[in-house]
Coordinates of C-alpha atoms in Angstrom, one line a residue:
X1 CA -267.8 48.7 44.8
X2 CA -267.6 46.8 41.3
X3 CA -267.3 49.0 38.5
X4 CA -270.4 49.9 36.7
X5 CA -272.4 50.0 39.9
X6 CA -273.8 53.5 40.8
X7 CA -273.1 54.5 44.7
X8 CA -276.4 54.9 46.9
X9 CA -277.7 58.1 46.7
X10 CA -278.8 58.2 50.3
X11 CA -275.9 60.0 52.3
X12 CA -275.2 57.9 55.6
X13 CA -275.1 60.0 58.7
X14 CA -273.2 58.5 61.6
X15 CA -275.2 58.3 64.7
X16 CA -274.3 60.8 67.4
X17 CA -273.6 59.1 70.8
X18 CA -276.1 59.6 73.4
X19 CA -274.4 58.6 76.7
X20 CA -270.9 58.6 78.1
X21 CA -268.0 61.2 78.4
X22 CA -268.1 62.2 74.9
X23 CA -271.4 63.6 75.3
X24 CA -271.1 64.8 78.9
X25 CA -267.8 66.6 78.7
X26 CA -267.2 70.1 77.1
X27 CA -264.6 70.7 74.6
X28 CA -262.1 72.1 76.9
X29 CA -262.3 69.0 79.3
X30 CA -262.2 66.5 76.3
X31 CA -259.1 68.3 74.9
X32 CA -257.4 68.4 78.4
X33 CA -258.5 64.9 79.0
X34 CA -256.7 63.6 76.0
X35 CA -253.4 65.2 77.1
X36 CA -253.7 63.5 80.8
X37 CA -254.7 60.4 79.1
X38 CA -251.3 60.2 77.0
X39 CA -249.0 61.4 79.9
X40 CA -250.2 59.2 82.4
X41 CA -250.6 56.3 80.3
X42 CA -247.0 56.8 79.0
X43 CA -245.6 57.0 82.8
X44 CA -247.4 53.8 83.8
X45 CA -246.5 51.9 80.4
X46 CA -243.0 50.6 81.8
X47 CA -244.1 50.1 85.3
X48 CA -243.3 46.7 86.6
X49 CA -245.5 45.2 89.4
X50 CA -248.0 48.0 89.3
X51 CA -248.9 48.3 93.1
X52 CA -251.1 50.9 94.6
X53 CA -248.2 52.6 96.3
X54 CA -246.3 52.6 93.0
X55 CA -249.2 54.0 91.0
X56 CA -249.7 56.8 93.7
X57 CA -246.1 57.7 93.6
X58 CA -246.2 58.0 89.6
X59 CA -249.2 60.2 89.9
X60 CA -247.8 62.4 92.7
X61 CA -244.6 62.8 90.5
X62 CA -246.9 64.0 87.7
X63 CA -248.6 66.5 90.0
X64 CA -251.6 64.8 90.7
X65 CA -252.3 65.3 94.7
X66 CA -253.6 62.7 97.1
X67 CA -256.8 64.3 97.2
X68 CA -257.8 63.9 93.4
X69 CA -256.5 60.0 93.2
X70 CA -259.4 57.7 94.4
X71 CA -260.0 54.2 94.2
X72 CA -256.8 52.9 93.9
X73 CA -257.1 49.1 94.3
X74 CA -255.4 46.0 92.8
X75 CA -257.2 44.2 90.8
X76 CA -255.0 41.0 89.7
X77 CA -251.7 42.0 88.2
X78 CA -253.5 45.7 87.4
X79 CA -253.9 48.7 89.6
X80 CA -257.1 50.5 88.9
X81 CA -257.7 54.0 90.1
X82 CA -259.7 57.1 89.1
X83 CA -258.4 61.0 88.9
X84 CA -260.8 64.1 89.8
X85 CA -259.9 66.4 87.4
X86 CA -262.8 68.7 87.4
X87 CA -262.1 72.2 87.3
X88 CA -264.2 75.4 86.8
X89 CA -267.2 73.8 86.2
X90 CA -266.2 71.0 84.1
X91 CA -266.8 67.0 84.7
X92 CA -263.4 65.4 83.8
X93 CA -262.3 62.4 85.4
X94 CA -260.1 59.6 84.3
X95 CA -260.3 55.9 85.0
X96 CA -257.3 54.1 84.8
X97 CA -256.0 50.6 85.1
X98 CA -252.1 50.2 85.4
X99 CA -250.9 46.8 83.9
X100 CA -247.8 47.5 82.2
X101 CA -247.9 47.5 78.4
X102 CA -251.9 46.9 78.7
X103 CA -252.2 50.1 80.5
X104 CA -255.3 52.0 79.9
X105 CA -256.5 55.4 80.7
X106 CA -260.0 56.7 79.8
X107 CA -261.7 59.8 80.1
X108 CA -265.0 59.8 82.5
X109 CA -267.5 62.4 83.7
X110 CA -268.0 63.1 87.1
X111 CA -270.7 65.3 88.7
X112 CA -270.1 69.1 87.9
X113 CA -270.6 69.7 91.5
X114 CA -270.4 68.2 95.1
X115 CA -268.1 65.5 96.1
X116 CA -266.2 63.3 93.8
X117 CA -267.5 59.8 94.2
X118 CA -266.0 56.5 92.6
X119 CA -268.4 54.5 90.5
X120 CA -268.5 51.1 91.7
X121 CA -266.3 48.6 89.7
X122 CA -266.4 45.1 88.4
X123 CA -263.5 43.3 89.4

């Protein structure tokens, strides 16, 4: 701000999100999701040729059972996956893409009850 100007008197309030995991996950799921995202991304970061079988093996080695791993599919040079991490009424799930240094793992929200259903993805 140039010298001599006075700052606006109106306080700017950030707009709260209205959709997405930041609204749908409770504090426990949000915190746990951060930890899961970090450990999975680190484990997949250096994986060359991330095939569904290799990604499943790494997820299994991290302690994620096959019944929690969904939607493993090859998409170009990446392998996409969903993890059902719902626990005690929580809604936490992770949506990941294993692609070496371009690996991304993000929180998502699943229905609190009932079978886990992988969302439709765009390839």
